[in-house]
Short mmCIF file of C-alpha atoms in Angstrom, two decimals:
data_model
loop_
_atom_site.label_atom_id
_atom_site.label_comp_id
_atom_site.label_asym_id
_atom_site.label_seq_id
_atom_site.Cartn_x
_atom_site.Cartn_y
_atom_site.Cartn_z
CA MET A 467 155.64 9.22 69.39
CA ALA A 468 154.28 11.97 71.55
CA GLU A 469 150.93 10.20 71.71
CA GLU A 470 152.58 6.90 72.62
CA THR A 471 154.63 8.53 75.39
CA ARG A 472 151.48 10.18 76.78
CA ALA A 473 149.64 6.87 76.68
CA LYS A 474 152.45 5.03 78.53
CA ARG A 475 152.74 7.66 81.27
CA PRO A 476 151.73 5.99 84.52
CA ILE A 477 148.87 7.33 86.56
CA ARG A 478 150.08 8.49 89.97
CA TRP A 479 147.37 6.96 92.15
CA HIS A 480 149.50 7.48 95.28
CA VAL A 481 149.06 11.27 95.07
CA GLY A 482 145.29 10.87 95.44
CA VAL A 483 145.74 8.37 98.26
CA PHE A 484 147.94 10.74 100.22
CA LEU A 485 145.66 13.75 99.60
CA ALA A 486 142.43 11.94 100.33
CA PRO A 487 142.58 12.13 104.20
CA ALA A 488 143.22 15.87 104.16
CA VAL A 489 140.50 16.48 101.56
CA LEU A 490 137.99 14.48 103.60
CA VAL A 491 138.83 16.28 106.82
CA TYR A 492 138.75 19.70 105.16
CA THR A 493 135.40 18.87 103.50
CA ALA A 494 133.86 17.57 106.75
CA PHE A 495 134.99 20.47 108.93
CA MET A 496 135.06 23.42 106.49
CA ILE A 497 133.17 22.93 103.20
CA LEU A 498 130.00 21.21 104.54
CA PRO A 499 129.56 23.65 107.47
CA LEU A 500 130.05 26.56 105.08
CA PHE A 501 127.30 25.37 102.77
CA GLY A 502 125.15 24.56 105.80
CA THR A 503 125.55 28.14 106.98
CA LEU A 504 124.69 29.53 103.58
CA GLN A 505 121.57 27.37 103.44
CA LEU A 506 120.51 28.30 106.99
CA SER A 507 120.74 32.01 106.13
CA LEU A 508 118.02 31.63 103.47
CA PHE A 509 115.42 30.19 105.87
CA ARG A 510 113.50 31.54 108.80
CA ASN A 511 111.82 29.79 111.72
CA ILE A 512 108.08 30.47 111.40
CA GLU A 513 105.69 28.57 113.66
CA GLN A 514 108.31 26.01 114.67
CA SER A 515 109.18 25.19 110.99
CA GLN A 516 111.92 26.35 108.63
CA VAL A 517 110.41 28.42 105.79
CA PHE A 518 112.44 29.53 102.77
CA VAL A 519 112.60 33.35 102.70
CA GLY A 520 115.37 33.88 100.21
CA PHE A 521 117.27 37.12 101.00
CA GLY A 522 114.70 38.13 103.63
CA ASN A 523 117.14 37.73 106.51
CA PHE A 524 119.62 39.96 104.77
CA ARG A 525 116.96 42.63 104.15
CA THR A 526 116.13 42.41 107.86
CA LEU A 527 119.82 42.71 108.76
CA PHE A 528 120.30 45.82 106.61
CA GLY A 529 116.90 47.46 106.93
CA ASP A 530 115.34 46.65 110.34
CA PRO A 531 116.60 49.18 112.93
CA ASN A 532 116.62 46.42 115.60
CA TRP A 533 119.35 44.66 113.63
CA SER A 534 120.95 47.26 111.30
CA VAL A 535 122.08 49.62 114.03
CA ASN A 536 124.13 46.94 115.81
CA PHE A 537 125.33 45.44 112.50
CA TRP A 538 126.70 48.73 111.09
CA ASN A 539 128.24 49.55 114.48
CA ALA A 540 130.00 46.19 114.59
CA LEU A 541 131.20 46.57 111.02
CA ARG A 542 132.62 50.03 111.68
CA ASN A 543 134.37 48.78 114.81
CA ASN A 544 135.79 45.79 112.86
CA VAL A 545 137.18 48.09 110.15
CA TRP A 546 138.87 50.25 112.79
CA PHE A 547 140.20 47.09 114.47
CA PHE A 548 141.76 46.07 111.13
CA ILE A 549 143.11 49.54 110.39
CA ILE A 550 144.98 49.70 113.70
CA HIS A 551 146.61 46.34 113.01
CA MET A 552 147.66 47.40 109.52
CA LEU A 553 149.05 50.76 110.60
CA VAL A 554 150.69 49.67 113.90
CA GLN A 555 151.28 45.88 113.99
CA ASN A 556 152.67 45.32 110.47
CA PRO A 557 155.01 48.32 110.37
CA ILE A 558 156.34 47.41 113.83
CA GLY A 559 156.78 43.84 112.70
CA ILE A 560 158.76 44.97 109.60
CA LEU A 561 160.92 47.26 111.79
CA LEU A 562 161.66 44.47 114.28
CA ALA A 563 162.50 42.04 111.48
CA ALA A 564 164.88 44.58 109.90
CA LEU A 565 166.62 45.11 113.24
CA LEU A 566 166.86 41.39 114.00
CA SER A 567 168.31 40.64 110.59
CA SER A 568 171.25 42.92 111.20
CA PRO A 569 174.42 40.85 111.61
CA LYS A 570 175.75 43.38 114.11
CA LEU A 571 172.93 42.76 116.63
CA ARG A 572 173.72 40.33 119.44
CA PHE A 573 171.27 37.95 121.25
CA THR A 574 168.93 37.95 118.26
CA ALA A 575 167.58 34.46 119.20
CA PHE A 576 166.55 35.73 122.59
CA TYR A 577 164.82 38.79 121.17
CA ARG A 578 162.95 36.72 118.56
CA THR A 579 161.75 34.27 121.23
CA ALA A 580 160.69 36.98 123.62
CA ILE A 581 158.67 38.86 120.99
CA PHE A 582 157.05 35.73 119.60
CA VAL A 583 156.09 34.09 122.92
CA PRO A 584 152.84 36.17 123.34
CA THR A 585 151.42 34.74 120.08
CA ILE A 586 151.26 31.30 121.60
CA LEU A 587 149.42 32.46 124.75
CA SER A 588 145.74 31.77 125.20
CA PHE A 589 143.27 34.59 124.41
CA VAL A 590 141.77 34.04 127.85
CA ILE A 591 145.12 34.65 129.57
CA VAL A 592 145.92 37.69 127.49
CA GLY A 593 142.42 39.20 127.91
CA PHE A 594 142.27 38.76 131.64
CA ALA A 595 145.90 39.73 132.23
CA TRP A 596 145.57 43.03 130.37
CA LYS A 597 142.18 43.70 131.99
CA LEU A 598 143.93 43.49 135.35
CA ILE A 599 146.91 45.48 134.18
CA LEU A 600 144.76 48.38 132.92
CA SER A 601 142.40 48.35 135.89
CA PRO A 602 142.28 51.77 137.66
CA ILE A 603 141.75 50.02 141.02
CA TRP A 604 144.17 47.12 141.27
CA GLY A 605 146.08 47.36 138.00
CA VAL A 606 149.78 48.04 137.81
CA ALA A 607 149.48 50.50 134.83
CA PRO A 608 148.72 53.52 137.09
CA HIS A 609 151.69 52.78 139.28
CA LEU A 610 154.09 52.26 136.34
CA MET A 611 152.95 55.49 134.70
CA ASP A 612 153.35 57.27 138.04
CA PHE A 613 156.88 55.85 138.33
CA VAL A 614 157.89 57.55 135.06
CA GLY A 615 155.90 60.74 135.76
CA LEU A 616 153.03 60.06 133.35
CA LYS A 617 150.20 59.21 135.76
CA SER A 618 148.26 62.28 134.66
CA PHE A 619 147.78 60.60 131.24
CA PHE A 620 146.25 57.44 132.72
CA THR A 621 142.58 56.87 132.26
CA PRO A 622 140.40 53.77 132.50
CA TRP A 623 140.77 53.00 128.82
CA LEU A 624 138.71 49.86 128.80
CA GLY A 625 135.83 51.62 130.55
CA LYS A 626 135.49 54.57 128.17
CA GLU A 627 133.66 54.20 124.86
CA GLN A 628 136.14 56.42 122.93
CA TYR A 629 139.18 54.47 124.06
CA ALA A 630 138.09 50.87 124.69
CA LEU A 631 138.30 49.48 121.15
CA THR A 632 141.64 51.20 120.43
CA ALA A 633 143.07 49.85 123.70
CA LEU A 634 142.02 46.25 122.91
CA SER A 635 143.36 46.60 119.37
CA LEU A 636 146.75 47.61 120.75
CA VAL A 637 146.60 44.65 123.13
CA SER A 638 145.99 42.43 120.13
CA VAL A 639 148.93 44.10 118.33
CA TRP A 640 151.14 43.34 121.25
CA GLN A 641 150.10 39.69 121.21
CA PHE A 642 150.47 39.05 117.46
CA VAL A 643 153.28 41.38 116.29
CA GLY A 644 155.60 38.37 116.42
CA ILE A 645 153.89 36.76 113.42
CA PRO A 646 154.66 39.46 110.82
CA MET A 647 158.05 39.89 112.45
CA MET A 648 158.98 36.26 111.83
CA LEU A 649 157.53 36.14 108.31
CA ILE A 650 159.40 39.25 107.25
CA TYR A 651 162.55 38.03 109.04
CA ALA A 652 162.40 34.81 107.04
CA ALA A 653 161.89 36.82 103.82
CA LEU A 654 164.90 39.04 104.61
CA LEU A 655 167.08 36.03 105.19
CA SER A 656 166.03 34.52 101.88
CA ILE A 657 167.42 37.45 99.88
CA PRO A 658 170.51 36.11 98.00
CA ASP A 659 173.87 37.28 99.35
CA GLU A 660 174.87 38.27 95.82
CA VAL A 661 172.20 40.97 95.75
CA ILE A 662 173.37 42.43 99.09
CA GLU A 663 177.01 42.26 97.96
CA ALA A 664 176.17 44.05 94.70
CA ALA A 665 174.37 46.78 96.56
CA GLU A 666 177.29 47.24 98.93
CA CYS A 667 179.65 47.50 95.96
CA ASP A 668 177.46 50.30 94.61
CA GLY A 669 177.71 52.08 97.95
CA VAL A 670 174.15 51.27 99.11
CA THR A 671 174.34 50.41 102.79
CA GLY A 672 172.41 50.89 106.01
CA MET A 673 168.83 52.17 105.82
CA ALA A 674 169.26 53.08 102.15
CA GLN A 675 169.94 49.45 101.43
CA PHE A 676 166.78 48.41 103.27
CA TRP A 677 164.51 50.90 101.52
CA LYS A 678 165.95 50.58 98.00
CA ILE A 679 166.94 46.94 97.86
CA LYS A 680 165.41 44.76 100.55
CA LEU A 681 161.96 46.30 100.89
CA PRO A 682 160.96 45.91 97.18
CA LEU A 683 162.13 42.26 97.35
CA ILE A 684 159.98 41.44 100.42
CA LEU A 685 156.83 43.16 99.08
CA PRO A 686 155.20 39.80 98.24
CA SER A 687 155.65 38.71 101.89
CA ILE A 688 154.21 41.97 103.11
CA GLY A 689 151.19 41.43 100.81
CA ILE A 690 150.63 37.96 102.28
CA ILE A 691 150.88 39.38 105.83
CA SER A 692 148.36 42.06 104.95
CA ILE A 693 145.81 39.56 103.70
CA LEU A 694 146.39 37.30 106.71
CA THR A 695 145.83 40.34 108.97
CA PHE A 696 142.61 41.11 107.09
CA VAL A 697 141.27 37.59 107.46
CA GLY A 698 142.26 37.28 111.06
CA ASN A 699 140.80 40.63 112.09
CA PHE A 700 137.44 40.02 110.46
CA ASN A 701 137.29 36.59 112.23
CA ALA A 702 138.26 38.09 115.56
CA PHE A 703 136.16 37.23 118.62
CA ASP A 704 138.15 35.78 121.49
CA LEU A 705 139.97 38.81 122.86
CA ILE A 706 136.85 41.07 122.81
CA TYR A 707 134.71 38.40 124.45
CA THR A 708 137.33 37.67 127.10
CA ALA A 709 137.98 41.25 128.04
CA GLN A 710 134.61 42.93 127.58
CA GLY A 711 132.12 40.02 127.52
CA ALA A 712 129.47 39.17 124.92
CA LEU A 713 127.89 42.63 125.16
CA ALA A 714 131.23 44.15 124.11
CA GLY A 715 130.96 47.11 126.47
CA PRO A 716 130.95 49.82 127.31
CA ASN A 717 127.69 50.42 125.37
CA TYR A 718 128.76 48.16 122.47
CA SER A 719 131.76 50.34 121.72
CA THR A 720 133.97 47.27 121.28
CA ASP A 721 131.38 45.24 119.41
CA ILE A 722 132.75 43.59 116.27
CA LEU A 723 131.16 41.17 113.82
CA GLY A 724 132.36 38.13 115.80
CA THR A 725 130.66 39.21 119.06
CA PHE A 726 127.59 40.39 117.18
CA LEU A 727 127.34 36.96 115.50
CA TYR A 728 127.72 35.24 118.85
CA ARG A 729 124.79 37.17 120.39
CA ALA A 730 122.57 36.77 117.33
CA PHE A 731 123.18 33.06 116.96
CA PHE A 732 123.28 31.81 120.55
CA GLY A 733 121.49 34.62 122.34
CA PHE A 734 122.68 36.35 125.49
CA GLN A 735 120.90 37.21 128.72
CA LEU A 736 117.36 38.32 127.69
CA GLN A 737 118.12 38.14 123.98
CA VAL A 738 116.86 34.93 122.36
CA GLY A 739 119.18 33.32 119.84
CA ASP A 740 118.15 33.30 116.18
CA PRO A 741 120.28 30.77 114.22
CA ASN A 742 118.95 32.02 110.86
CA MET A 743 119.97 35.63 111.51
CA GLY A 744 123.25 34.43 112.94
CA ALA A 745 123.88 32.46 109.77
CA ALA A 746 123.06 35.62 107.73
CA ILE A 747 125.69 37.57 109.69
CA ALA A 748 128.24 34.73 109.24
CA THR A 749 127.50 34.79 105.50
CA ILE A 750 128.16 38.54 105.36
CA MET A 751 131.46 37.98 107.17
CA PHE A 752 132.38 35.24 104.71
CA LEU A 753 131.55 37.47 101.71
CA ILE A 754 133.62 40.38 103.18
CA ILE A 755 136.62 38.10 103.71
CA LEU A 756 136.17 36.52 100.24
CA ALA A 757 136.01 39.93 98.61
CA GLY A 758 139.21 41.06 100.39
CA VAL A 759 141.06 37.88 99.41
CA CYS A 760 139.90 38.18 95.72
CA VAL A 761 141.09 41.81 95.58
CA TYR A 762 144.48 40.78 96.92
CA LEU A 763 144.87 37.79 94.58
CA PHE A 764 143.69 39.44 91.36
CA LEU A 765 144.84 43.04 91.85
CA VAL A 766 147.73 43.10 94.32
CA GLN A 767 149.45 39.74 93.97
CA THR A 768 149.69 40.06 90.17
CA ARG A 769 151.63 43.36 90.55
CA LEU A 770 153.89 42.00 93.25
CA ARG A 771 155.12 39.04 91.16
CA ARG A 772 157.65 41.20 89.38
CA TYR A 773 159.65 41.43 92.62
CA GLN A 774 159.84 37.63 93.11
CA PHE A 775 162.97 35.76 92.16
#
């Protein structure tokens, strides 16, 4: 009987029909360019012809001082860019979500909208606006700090090597803090009322309720936000390019893998573009992101499943 039932089960052709357009578009714009990039990274232009060199471009990237110095500098800056987002953006997003989920807070819709609006702004607008705000000549930051008696702490942050990357990272945090806030806010609202009522009956209220009851239940959402932050930061390019240009000044102090890839692939000023080396850098970026996602899926996500309903 089981075999007859299996044989009579209809084939759901409509599922393939509905999925086909999305699969074709994803393949055309994501899969094929990815394999094209991987292939390009294994060749080198020698005497106006593409010659297969295997991992030669990667050996050049890691071993040739003309490439390795800028690559390791960009990688270090990218790691610092990611750390600031993890330590500043996501905790602030969790805190804001916890505050906005409080039933005692009024005008929550207005606060959510105001915090989320910067995420829909163009990188060009954000970059130029903050560059003007932080300018020591015509910016409003010195005057605002003078108004509150803190002008002595002002310095041209975007013009100093030791501060520029951190300043731009905090600008990026300001722009995108609304995303983790909304995701955590949705996770907090999805917690069943029965769980909250049981906690209140046991005398667990206020901050203790958040730390002991709500936080463990939203850990899967925090994990997803962390991996999204990782992928987004190691794909970053727009804000650095808008604010500091392709050279990621001053003196490459804000250079990340995205801007380094741009200069290597397309060239800039007197530097001639090398698509093969650019593809090698893009491949390294892909492998870094792939490794981070695999670590999350196979090590972190499996441990967080115990908290899901």
